[in-house]
Coordinates of C-alpha atoms in Angstrom, one line a residue:
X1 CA 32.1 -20.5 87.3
X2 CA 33.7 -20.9 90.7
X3 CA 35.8 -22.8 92.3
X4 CA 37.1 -23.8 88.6
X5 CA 37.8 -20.3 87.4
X6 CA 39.9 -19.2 90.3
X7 CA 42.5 -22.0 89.1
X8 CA 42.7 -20.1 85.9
X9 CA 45.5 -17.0 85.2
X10 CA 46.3 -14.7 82.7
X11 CA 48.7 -12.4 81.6
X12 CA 48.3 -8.6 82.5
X13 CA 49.2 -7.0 79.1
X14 CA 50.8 -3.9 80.8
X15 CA 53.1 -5.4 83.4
X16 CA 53.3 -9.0 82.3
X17 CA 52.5 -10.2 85.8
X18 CA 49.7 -13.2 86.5
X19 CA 46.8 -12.2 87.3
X20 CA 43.7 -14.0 89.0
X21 CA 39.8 -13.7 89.0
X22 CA 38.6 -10.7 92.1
X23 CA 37.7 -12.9 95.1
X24 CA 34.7 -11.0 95.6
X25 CA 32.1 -10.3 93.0
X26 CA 28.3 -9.1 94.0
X27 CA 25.3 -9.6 92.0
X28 CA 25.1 -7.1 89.6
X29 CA 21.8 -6.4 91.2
X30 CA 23.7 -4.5 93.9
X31 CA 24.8 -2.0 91.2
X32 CA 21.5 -1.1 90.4
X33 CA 20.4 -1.0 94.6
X34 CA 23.1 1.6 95.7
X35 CA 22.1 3.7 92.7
X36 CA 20.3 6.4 94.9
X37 CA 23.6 7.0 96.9
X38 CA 26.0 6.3 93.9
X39 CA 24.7 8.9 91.3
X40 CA 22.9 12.0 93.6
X41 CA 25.8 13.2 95.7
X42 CA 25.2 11.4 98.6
X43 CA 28.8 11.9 99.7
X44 CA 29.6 15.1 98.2
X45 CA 26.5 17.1 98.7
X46 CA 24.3 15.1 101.1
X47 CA 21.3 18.5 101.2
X48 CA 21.3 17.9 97.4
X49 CA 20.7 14.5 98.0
X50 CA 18.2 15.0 100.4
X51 CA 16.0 16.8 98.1
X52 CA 15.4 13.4 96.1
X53 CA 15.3 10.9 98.4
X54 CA 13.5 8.9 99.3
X55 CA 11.9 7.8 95.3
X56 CA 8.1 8.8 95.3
X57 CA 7.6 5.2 93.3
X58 CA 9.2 2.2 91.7
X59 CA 8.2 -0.3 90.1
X60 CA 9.1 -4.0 88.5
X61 CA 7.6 -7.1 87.6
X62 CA 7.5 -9.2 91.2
X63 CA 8.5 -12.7 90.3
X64 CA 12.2 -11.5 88.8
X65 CA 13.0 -8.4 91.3
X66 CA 11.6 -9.5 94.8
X67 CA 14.5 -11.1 95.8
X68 CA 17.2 -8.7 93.7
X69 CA 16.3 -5.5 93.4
X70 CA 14.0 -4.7 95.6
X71 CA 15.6 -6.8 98.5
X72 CA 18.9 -5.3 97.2
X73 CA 17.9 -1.4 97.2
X74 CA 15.8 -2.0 101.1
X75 CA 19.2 -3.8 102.3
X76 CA 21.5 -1.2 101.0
X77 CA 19.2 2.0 102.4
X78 CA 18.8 0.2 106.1
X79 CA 22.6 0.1 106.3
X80 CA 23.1 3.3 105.3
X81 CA 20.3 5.1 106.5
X82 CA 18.2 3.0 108.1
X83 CA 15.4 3.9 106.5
X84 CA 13.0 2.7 103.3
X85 CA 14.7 4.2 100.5
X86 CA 11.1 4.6 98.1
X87 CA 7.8 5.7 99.3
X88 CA 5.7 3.3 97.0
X89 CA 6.3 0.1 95.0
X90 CA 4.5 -1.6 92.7
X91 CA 5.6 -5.2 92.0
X92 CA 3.6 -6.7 88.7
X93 CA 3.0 -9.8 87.0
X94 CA 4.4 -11.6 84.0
X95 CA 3.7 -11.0 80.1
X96 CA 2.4 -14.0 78.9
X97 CA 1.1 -14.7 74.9
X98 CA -2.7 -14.0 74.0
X99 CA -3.1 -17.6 75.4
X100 CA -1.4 -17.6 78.5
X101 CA 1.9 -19.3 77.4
X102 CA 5.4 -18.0 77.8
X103 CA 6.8 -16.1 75.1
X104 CA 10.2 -17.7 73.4
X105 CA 11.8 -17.4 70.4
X106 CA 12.0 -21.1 69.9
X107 CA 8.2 -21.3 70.4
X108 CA 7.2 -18.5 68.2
X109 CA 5.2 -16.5 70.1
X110 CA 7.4 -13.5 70.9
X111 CA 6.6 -10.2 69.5
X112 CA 9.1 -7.3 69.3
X113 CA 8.6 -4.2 71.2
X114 CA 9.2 -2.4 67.6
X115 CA 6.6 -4.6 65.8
X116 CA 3.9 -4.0 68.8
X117 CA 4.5 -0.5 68.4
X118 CA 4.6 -0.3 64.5
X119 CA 1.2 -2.9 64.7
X120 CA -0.6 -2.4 68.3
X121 CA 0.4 1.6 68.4
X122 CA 1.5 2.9 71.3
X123 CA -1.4 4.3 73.2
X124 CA -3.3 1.1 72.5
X125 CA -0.3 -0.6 74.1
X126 CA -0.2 1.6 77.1
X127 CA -3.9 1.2 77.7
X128 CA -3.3 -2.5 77.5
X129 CA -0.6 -2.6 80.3
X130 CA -2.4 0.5 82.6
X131 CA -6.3 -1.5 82.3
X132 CA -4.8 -4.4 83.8
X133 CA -4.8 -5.7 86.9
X134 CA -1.2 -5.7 87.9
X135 CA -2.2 -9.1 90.4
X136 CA -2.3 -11.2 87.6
X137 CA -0.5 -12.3 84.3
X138 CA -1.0 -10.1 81.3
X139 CA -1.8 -11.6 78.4
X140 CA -0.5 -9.8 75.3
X141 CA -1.1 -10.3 71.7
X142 CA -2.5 -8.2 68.4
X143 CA -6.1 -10.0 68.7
X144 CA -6.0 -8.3 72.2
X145 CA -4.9 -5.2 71.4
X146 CA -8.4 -5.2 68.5
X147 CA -10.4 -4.7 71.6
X148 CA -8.8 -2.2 72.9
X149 CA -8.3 -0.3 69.9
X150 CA -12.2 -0.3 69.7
X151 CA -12.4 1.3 73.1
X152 CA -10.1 4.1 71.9
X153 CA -11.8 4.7 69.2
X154 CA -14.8 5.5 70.7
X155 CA -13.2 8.3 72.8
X156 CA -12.4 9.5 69.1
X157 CA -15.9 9.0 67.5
X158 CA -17.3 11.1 70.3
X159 CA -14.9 13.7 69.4
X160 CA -15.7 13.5 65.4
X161 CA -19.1 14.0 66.8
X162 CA -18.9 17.2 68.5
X163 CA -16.5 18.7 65.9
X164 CA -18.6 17.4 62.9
X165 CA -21.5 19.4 64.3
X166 CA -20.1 22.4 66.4
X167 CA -18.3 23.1 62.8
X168 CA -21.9 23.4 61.4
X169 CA -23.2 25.4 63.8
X170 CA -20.4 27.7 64.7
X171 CA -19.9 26.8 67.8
X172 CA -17.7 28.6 70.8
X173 CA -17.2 26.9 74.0
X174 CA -15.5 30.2 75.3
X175 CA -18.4 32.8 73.7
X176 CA -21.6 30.3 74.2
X177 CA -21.8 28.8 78.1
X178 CA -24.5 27.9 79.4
X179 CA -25.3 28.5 83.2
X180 CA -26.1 25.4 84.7
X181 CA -29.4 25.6 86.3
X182 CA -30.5 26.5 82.5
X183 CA -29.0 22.8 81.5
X184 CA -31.2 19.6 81.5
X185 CA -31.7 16.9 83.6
X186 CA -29.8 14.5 81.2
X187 CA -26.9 17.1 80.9
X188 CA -26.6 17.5 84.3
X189 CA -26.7 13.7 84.8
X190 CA -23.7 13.8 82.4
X191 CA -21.9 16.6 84.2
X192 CA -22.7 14.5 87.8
X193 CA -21.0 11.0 86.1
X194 CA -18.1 13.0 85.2
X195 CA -17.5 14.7 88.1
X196 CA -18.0 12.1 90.8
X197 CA -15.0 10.2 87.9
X198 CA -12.9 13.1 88.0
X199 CA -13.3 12.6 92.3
X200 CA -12.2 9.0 92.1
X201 CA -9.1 9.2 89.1
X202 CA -7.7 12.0 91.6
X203 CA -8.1 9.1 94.1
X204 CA -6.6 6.2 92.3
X205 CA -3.5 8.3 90.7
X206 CA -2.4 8.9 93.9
X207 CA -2.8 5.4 95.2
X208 CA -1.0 4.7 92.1
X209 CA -3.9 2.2 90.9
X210 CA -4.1 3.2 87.3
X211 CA -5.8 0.1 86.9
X212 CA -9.1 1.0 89.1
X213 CA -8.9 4.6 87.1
X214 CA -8.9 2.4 83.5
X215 CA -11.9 0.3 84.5
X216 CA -14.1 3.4 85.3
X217 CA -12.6 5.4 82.6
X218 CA -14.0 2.3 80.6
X219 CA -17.3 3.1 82.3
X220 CA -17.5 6.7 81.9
X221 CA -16.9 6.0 78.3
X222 CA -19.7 3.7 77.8
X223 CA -22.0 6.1 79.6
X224 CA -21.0 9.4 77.7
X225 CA -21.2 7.8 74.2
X226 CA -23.9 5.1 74.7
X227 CA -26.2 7.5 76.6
X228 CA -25.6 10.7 76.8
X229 CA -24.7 11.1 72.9
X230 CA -27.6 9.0 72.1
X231 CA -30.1 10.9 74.1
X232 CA -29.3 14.0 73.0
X233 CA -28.3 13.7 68.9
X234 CA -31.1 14.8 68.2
X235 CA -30.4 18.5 69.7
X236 CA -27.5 18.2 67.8
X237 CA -29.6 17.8 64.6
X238 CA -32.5 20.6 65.3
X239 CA -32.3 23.1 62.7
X240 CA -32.7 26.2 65.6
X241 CA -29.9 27.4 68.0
X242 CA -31.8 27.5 71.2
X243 CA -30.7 27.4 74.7
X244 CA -31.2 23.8 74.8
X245 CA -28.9 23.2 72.1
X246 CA -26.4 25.1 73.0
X247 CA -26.5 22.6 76.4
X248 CA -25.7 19.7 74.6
X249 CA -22.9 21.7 73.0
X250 CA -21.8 22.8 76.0
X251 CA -22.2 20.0 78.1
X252 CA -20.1 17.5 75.3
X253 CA -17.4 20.0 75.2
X254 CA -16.4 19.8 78.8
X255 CA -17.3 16.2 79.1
X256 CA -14.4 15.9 76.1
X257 CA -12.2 18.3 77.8
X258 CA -12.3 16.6 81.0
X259 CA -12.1 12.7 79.9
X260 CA -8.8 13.8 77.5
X261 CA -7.3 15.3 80.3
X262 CA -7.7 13.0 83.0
X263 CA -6.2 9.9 80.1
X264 CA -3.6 12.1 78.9
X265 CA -0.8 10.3 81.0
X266 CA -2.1 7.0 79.4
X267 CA -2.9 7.5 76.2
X268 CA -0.6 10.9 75.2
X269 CA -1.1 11.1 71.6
X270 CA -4.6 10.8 70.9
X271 CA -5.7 12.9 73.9
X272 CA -3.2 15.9 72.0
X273 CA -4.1 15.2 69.1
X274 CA -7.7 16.2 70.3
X275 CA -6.8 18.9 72.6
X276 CA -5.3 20.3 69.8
X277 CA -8.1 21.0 67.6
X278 CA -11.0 20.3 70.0
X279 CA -9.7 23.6 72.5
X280 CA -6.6 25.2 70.8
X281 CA -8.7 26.0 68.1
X282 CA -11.1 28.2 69.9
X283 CA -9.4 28.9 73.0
X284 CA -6.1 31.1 72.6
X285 CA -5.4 31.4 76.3
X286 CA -5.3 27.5 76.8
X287 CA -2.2 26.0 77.8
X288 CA -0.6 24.7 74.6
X289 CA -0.4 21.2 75.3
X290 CA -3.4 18.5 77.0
X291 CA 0.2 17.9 79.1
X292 CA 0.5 21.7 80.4
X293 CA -3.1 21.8 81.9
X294 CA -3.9 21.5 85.2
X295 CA -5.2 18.3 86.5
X296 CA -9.0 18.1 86.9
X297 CA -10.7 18.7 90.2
X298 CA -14.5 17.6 91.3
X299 CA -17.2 19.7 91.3
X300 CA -19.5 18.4 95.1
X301 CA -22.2 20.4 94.2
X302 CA -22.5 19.0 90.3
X303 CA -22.6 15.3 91.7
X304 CA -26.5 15.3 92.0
X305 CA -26.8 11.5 93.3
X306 CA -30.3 11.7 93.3
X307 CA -30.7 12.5 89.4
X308 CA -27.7 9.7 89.1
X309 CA -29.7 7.2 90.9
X310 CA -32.4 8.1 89.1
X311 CA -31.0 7.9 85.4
X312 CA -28.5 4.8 86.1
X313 CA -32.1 3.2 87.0
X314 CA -33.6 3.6 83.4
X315 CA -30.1 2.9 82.1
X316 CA -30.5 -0.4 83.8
X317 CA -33.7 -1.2 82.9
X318 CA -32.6 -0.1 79.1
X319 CA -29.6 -2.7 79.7
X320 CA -31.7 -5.7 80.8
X321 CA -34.7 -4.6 78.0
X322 CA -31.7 -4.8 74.9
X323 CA -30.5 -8.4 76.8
X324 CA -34.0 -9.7 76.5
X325 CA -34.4 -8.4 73.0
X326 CA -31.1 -10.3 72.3
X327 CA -32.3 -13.8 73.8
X328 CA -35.3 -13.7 71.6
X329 CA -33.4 -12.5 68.6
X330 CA -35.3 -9.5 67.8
X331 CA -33.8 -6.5 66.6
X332 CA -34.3 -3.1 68.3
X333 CA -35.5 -1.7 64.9
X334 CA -38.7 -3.9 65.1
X335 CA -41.2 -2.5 67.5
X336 CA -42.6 -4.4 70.4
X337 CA -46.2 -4.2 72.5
X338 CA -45.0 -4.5 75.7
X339 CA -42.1 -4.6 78.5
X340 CA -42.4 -5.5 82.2
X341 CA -39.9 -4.8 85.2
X342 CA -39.5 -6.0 88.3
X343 CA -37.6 -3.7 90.4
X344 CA -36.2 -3.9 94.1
X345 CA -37.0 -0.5 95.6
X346 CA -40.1 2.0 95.2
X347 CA -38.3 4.7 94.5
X348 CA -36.8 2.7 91.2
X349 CA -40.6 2.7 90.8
X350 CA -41.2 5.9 91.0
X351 CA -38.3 6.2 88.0
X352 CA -39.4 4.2 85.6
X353 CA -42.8 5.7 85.9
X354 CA -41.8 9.3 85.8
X355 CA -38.8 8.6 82.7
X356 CA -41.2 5.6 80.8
X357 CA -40.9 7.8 77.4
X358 CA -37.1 7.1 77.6
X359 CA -37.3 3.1 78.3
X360 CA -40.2 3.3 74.9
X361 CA -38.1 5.4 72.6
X362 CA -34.6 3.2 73.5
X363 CA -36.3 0.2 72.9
X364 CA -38.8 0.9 70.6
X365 CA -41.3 -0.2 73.0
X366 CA -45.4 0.9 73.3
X367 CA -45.7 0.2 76.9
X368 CA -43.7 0.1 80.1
X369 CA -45.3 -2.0 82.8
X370 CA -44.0 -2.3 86.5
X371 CA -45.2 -5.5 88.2
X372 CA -44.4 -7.2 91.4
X373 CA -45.0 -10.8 90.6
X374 CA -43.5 -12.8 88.3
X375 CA -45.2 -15.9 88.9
X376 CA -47.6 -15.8 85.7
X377 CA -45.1 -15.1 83.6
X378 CA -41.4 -17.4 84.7
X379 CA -40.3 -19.7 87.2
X380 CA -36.7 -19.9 89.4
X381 CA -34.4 -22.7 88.6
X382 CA -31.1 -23.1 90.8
X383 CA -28.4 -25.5 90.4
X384 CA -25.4 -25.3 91.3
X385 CA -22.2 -24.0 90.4
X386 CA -20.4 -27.0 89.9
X387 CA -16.8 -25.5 89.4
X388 CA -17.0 -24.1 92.5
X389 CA -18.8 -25.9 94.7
X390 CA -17.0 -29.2 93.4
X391 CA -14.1 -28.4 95.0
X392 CA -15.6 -27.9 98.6
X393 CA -17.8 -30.7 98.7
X394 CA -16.5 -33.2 96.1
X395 CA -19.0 -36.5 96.7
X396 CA -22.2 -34.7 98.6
X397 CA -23.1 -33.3 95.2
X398 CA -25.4 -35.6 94.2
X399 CA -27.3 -34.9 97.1
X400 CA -27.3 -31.2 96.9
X401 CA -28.3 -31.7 93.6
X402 CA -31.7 -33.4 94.5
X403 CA -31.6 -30.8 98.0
X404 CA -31.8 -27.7 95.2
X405 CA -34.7 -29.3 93.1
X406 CA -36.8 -29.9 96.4
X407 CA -36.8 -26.0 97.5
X408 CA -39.1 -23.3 95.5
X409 CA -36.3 -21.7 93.0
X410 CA -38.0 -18.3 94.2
X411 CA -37.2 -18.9 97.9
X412 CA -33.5 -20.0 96.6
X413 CA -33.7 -16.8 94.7
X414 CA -34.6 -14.4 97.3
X415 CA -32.1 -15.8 99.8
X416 CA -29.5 -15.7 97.3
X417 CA -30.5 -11.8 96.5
X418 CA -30.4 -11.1 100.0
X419 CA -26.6 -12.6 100.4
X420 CA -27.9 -15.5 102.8
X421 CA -26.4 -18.9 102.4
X422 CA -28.6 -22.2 101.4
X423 CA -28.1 -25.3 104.2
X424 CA -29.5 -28.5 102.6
X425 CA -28.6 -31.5 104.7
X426 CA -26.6 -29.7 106.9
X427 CA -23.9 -28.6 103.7
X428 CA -23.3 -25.0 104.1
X429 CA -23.8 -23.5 100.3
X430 CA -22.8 -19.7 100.1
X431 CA -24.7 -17.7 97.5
X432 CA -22.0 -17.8 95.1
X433 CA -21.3 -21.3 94.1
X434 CA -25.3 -21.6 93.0
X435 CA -26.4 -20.2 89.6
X436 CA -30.1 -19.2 89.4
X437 CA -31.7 -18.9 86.2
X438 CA -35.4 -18.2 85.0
X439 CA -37.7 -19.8 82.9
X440 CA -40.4 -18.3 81.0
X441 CA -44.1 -20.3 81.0
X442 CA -45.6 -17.9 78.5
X443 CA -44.9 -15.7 75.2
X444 CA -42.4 -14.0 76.4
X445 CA -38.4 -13.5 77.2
X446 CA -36.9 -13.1 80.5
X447 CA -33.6 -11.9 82.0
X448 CA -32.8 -11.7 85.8
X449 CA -30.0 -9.6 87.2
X450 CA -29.9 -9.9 91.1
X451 CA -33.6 -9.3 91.9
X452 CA -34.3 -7.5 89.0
X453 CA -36.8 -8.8 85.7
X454 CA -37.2 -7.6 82.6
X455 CA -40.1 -10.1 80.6
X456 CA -40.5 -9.1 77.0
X457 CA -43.6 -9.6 75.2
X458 CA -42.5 -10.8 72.0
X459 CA -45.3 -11.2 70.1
X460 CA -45.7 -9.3 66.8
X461 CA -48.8 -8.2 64.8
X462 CA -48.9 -7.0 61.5
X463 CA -49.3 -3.2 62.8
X464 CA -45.8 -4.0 64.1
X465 CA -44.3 -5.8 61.9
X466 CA -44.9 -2.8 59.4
X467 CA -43.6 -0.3 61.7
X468 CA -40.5 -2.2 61.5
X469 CA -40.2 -2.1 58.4
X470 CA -40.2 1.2 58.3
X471 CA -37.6 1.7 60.8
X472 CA -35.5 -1.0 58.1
X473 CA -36.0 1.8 55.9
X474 CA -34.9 4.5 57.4
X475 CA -31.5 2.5 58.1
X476 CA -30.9 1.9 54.5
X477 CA -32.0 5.1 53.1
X478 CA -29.2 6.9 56.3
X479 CA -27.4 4.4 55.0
X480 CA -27.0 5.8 51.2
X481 CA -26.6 8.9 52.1
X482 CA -23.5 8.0 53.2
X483 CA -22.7 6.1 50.1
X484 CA -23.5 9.2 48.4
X485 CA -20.9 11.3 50.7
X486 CA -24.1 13.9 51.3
X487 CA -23.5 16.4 54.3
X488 CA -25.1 15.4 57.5
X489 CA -27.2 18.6 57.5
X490 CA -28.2 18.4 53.8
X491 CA -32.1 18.0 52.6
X492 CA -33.0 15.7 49.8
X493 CA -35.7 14.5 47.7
X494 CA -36.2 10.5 47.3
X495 CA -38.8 8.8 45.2
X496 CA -38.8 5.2 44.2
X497 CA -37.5 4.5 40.2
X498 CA -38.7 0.5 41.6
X499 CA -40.5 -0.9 44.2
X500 CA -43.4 -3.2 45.3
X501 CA -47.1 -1.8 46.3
X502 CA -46.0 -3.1 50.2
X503 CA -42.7 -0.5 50.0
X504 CA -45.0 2.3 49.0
X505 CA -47.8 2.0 51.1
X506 CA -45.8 1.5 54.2
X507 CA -43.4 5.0 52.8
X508 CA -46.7 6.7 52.1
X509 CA -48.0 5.8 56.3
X510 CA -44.7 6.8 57.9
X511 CA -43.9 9.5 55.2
X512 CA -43.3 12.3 58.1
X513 CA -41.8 9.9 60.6
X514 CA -39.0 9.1 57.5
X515 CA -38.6 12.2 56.3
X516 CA -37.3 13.9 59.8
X517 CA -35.4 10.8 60.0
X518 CA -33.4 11.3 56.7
X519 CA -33.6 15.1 56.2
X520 CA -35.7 14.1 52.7
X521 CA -38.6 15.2 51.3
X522 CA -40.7 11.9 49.4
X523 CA -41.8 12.2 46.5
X524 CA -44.4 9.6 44.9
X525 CA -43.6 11.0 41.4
X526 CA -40.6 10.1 39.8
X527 CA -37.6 12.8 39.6
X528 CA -36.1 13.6 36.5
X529 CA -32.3 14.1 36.5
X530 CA -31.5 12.6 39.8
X531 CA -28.0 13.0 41.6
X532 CA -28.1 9.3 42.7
X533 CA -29.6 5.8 41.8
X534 CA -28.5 3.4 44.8
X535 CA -30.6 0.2 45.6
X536 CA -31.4 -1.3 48.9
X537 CA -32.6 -4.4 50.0
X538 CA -34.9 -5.2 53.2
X539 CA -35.5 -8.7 53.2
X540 CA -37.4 -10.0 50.1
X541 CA -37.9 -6.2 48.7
X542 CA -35.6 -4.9 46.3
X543 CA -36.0 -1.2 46.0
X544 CA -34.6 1.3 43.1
X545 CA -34.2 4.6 45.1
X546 CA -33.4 7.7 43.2
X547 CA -32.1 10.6 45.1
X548 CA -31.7 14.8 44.2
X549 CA -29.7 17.3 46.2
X550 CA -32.0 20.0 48.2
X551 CA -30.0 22.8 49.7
X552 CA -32.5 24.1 50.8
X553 CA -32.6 23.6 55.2

């Protein structure tokens, strides 16, 4: 290090003559900042050079290259040119461990690039770094990358889905379209989602926030395979090719098309490994890559925003209806008397009413009710948010503590809904640093989200209870046909080698409400010579079920 090297010589080996240390050495840094004059004819063919500068986009991590190479390559280009020498940066955060912590060898927390990729994968990995918000630390570790992994999967279970049954039907997306004013409302739902997506990726690729595209990606993902699959598997399992059918086939397909193509710079393998048999397989004239097509463009006269206010309304009250059935612990399989909403607007009204069948049938539900007050049913509590609010007012909590309990929690509510800030003895509390929470005075289960109630009645009669049971059923016998390895679309007949009086009465009650359910036929007499013997347990029952191939459809 200077000053002590520069009293050191050496021998040149060629001539023998001492030689010293260069005066003048620059941070290597500087190297990597005169690059875009250094290695693109600047000098020697300056309307070359033109043609690539200035850079569309850079990018580095923030804390190391603020000060190096970014200040280095903006130095160099206002010297020379006076000019920016890129059009966009993007300056990121640190890679931390799953828990925050520097990685360091000593520490043992580092993971190899070559292990990540060998464990993690590499589109899991590049969905890990593109989802996250470049603001902030990333933290990075193989419990992590689990979660993401799931999320990819389910872009590949909805493709197993369509292929699984446009293989059993025979379908072509290129021979059998289907015009859209002959679609459904919930395909065209599906078709507006994805098109008002394919509007906003166009939007944050070119902004170069991958991040915002991720997080609706995320979204999209959720809605196609949580609702849109869900709603419509059964016009994938009809035994007729009608024009409704074809829909859903058609619908899915571009859905597929569309989400693989718009992820492909993300996630490149798994969206060509799709492509590849979900459209090179029927269509010929298709580019031959995912990475050779054209990317998407919106569709302004598929984004119905009516119909998506409309379904993303029942979707929400779905949402809050599965929340309350998961604070009382009751499984969606079990059948319920009653729900009631709350909503904010009468046209959300007007929703629930005219799409009630949907709310019953997701949530196994008799009745939707719409009410307007809660009063009978739960009370407001606010308190506040003491993480938050500690900080600002440190000592005067106590008071506001005793201010909250003095005020009506549904006027605290309300104001809070409404965005207004709470003054109790002259402190200034803005909505978000107080937490309101309901609390039922009846039979029932609550859950609040911004103005909006869903109360569950949760009582359960023995009509009900029953019912359930049945559902149980069902589950297990699906369940052993996938043991068994039996076709989706293949019939069977079931009877019972053992089971209890309260098994066969309930099968005997439902028996056309299980058999659609497993493509079976139920047979109170034993059968002779069956392909399978599987038992099943519900509870305290212990059932013997044997099972016989029927190819018959």
């Amino acid at each position: 290090h200077k000053p002590y090297i520069d009293n050191i010589k050496i021998k040149c080996s060629k001539c023998g003559a001492a030689v010293e240390r260069i005066p003048d050495v620059g941070n290597p840094w500087l190297d990597a900042a005169i690059v875009p004059y250094s290695t693109m004819h600047y000098i020697t063919d300056n309307d070359y050079w033109k043609q690539w500068f200035p850079a569309e986009f850079i990018t580095e991590s923030l804390p190391g290259q603020f000060r190096n190479w970014f200040y280095s390559l903006l130095a160099m280009s206002t010297v020379l040119e006076n000019t920016a020498p890129f059009k966009t940066v993007l300056g990121h955060a640190l890679v931390k461990d799953e828990h925050g912590n520097d990685m360091h060898k000593s520490a043992g927390n580092s993971i190899l690039f070559e292990d990540a990729a060998d464990k993690i994968g590499v589109d899991v990995m590049r969905w890990m770094y593109t989802a996250h918000n470049p603001e902030y630390n990333l933290n990075f570790g193989f419990e992590i990358a689990d979660e993401i992994r799931k999320k990819l999967l389910t872009l590949w279970n909805m493709y197993s889905f369509y292929i699984t049954y446009a293989k059993i039907d025979r379908y072509d997306p290129t021979q059998q379209q289907v015009a859209y004013e002959d679609l459904s409302d919930l395909d065209k739902w599906a078709l507006a989602k994805l098109h008002a997506f394919v509007k906003e990726a166009n939007a944050d690729y070119k902004s170069y926030r991958v991040d915002r595209f991720m997080r609706k990606f995320k979204v999209l993902l959720d809605n196609m395979s949580n609702w849109y699959i869900r709603r419509s598997r059964r016009r994938f399992w009809k035994s007729e090719n009608d024009n409704d059918k074809m829909g859903a086939y058609y619908t899915l397909y571009t859905i597929l098309r569309t989400m693989i193509t718009t992820i492909a710079p993300i996630v490149p393998f798994v969206s060509e490994a799709i492509y590849q048999n979900l459209v090179l397989s029927v269509d010929k004239d298709a580019p031959e890559s995912v990475h050779l097509q054209d990317f998407p463009t919106e569709d302004e006269s598929k984004i119905d925003h009516d119909l998506l206010n409309k379904i993303d309304t029942i979707i929400k009250a779905v949402e809050m209806g599965r929340s309350a059935r998961n604070k009382a612990n009751i499984r969606t399989r079990q059948p319920l008397a009653n729900i009631l909403f709350k909503v904010k607007h009468e046209k959300e009204k007007a929703y629930i009413i005219e799409l009630a069948d949907q709310i019953k049938e997701e949530l196994n539900i008799k009745t939707v009710t719409l009410i307007d007050d809660i009063d009978t049913y739960v009370s407001y509590e606010a308190k506040p948010n003491f993480t938050t609010l500690g900080k600002k007012i440190g000592k005067q909590m106590p008071q506001v503590v005793q201010g909250l309990k003095n005020i009506d929690g549904a006027v605290i509510a309300a104001q809070i809904q409404r965005g207004e800030s709470i003054v109790i003895d002259g402190i200034t509390i803005e909505p978000g640093d107080i937490n309101i929470s309901i609390k039922e005075k009846t039979d029932v289960v609550a859950v609040e989200d911004h103005g909006y109630v869903a109360i569950l009645d949760v009582n359960i009669t023995e009509e009900l209870k029953n019912e359930g049971f049945g559902r149980d059923l069902v589950r297990s016998l699906n369940n052993v046909r996938k043991e068994d390895k039996l076709d989706v679309d293949e019939r069977i007949d079931f009877s019972y080698k053992e089971a209890s009086n309260y098994v066969i009465t309930i099968s005997s009650s439902m028996q056309s409400y299980i058999e659609k359910e497993t493509l079976s036929n139920y047979r109170i007499d034993d059968i002779p010579n069956p392909d399978f013997e599987n038992k099943i347990f519900i509870g305290n029952e212990k059932i013997i079920v044997n099972i016989k191939r029927n190819k018959k459809t």
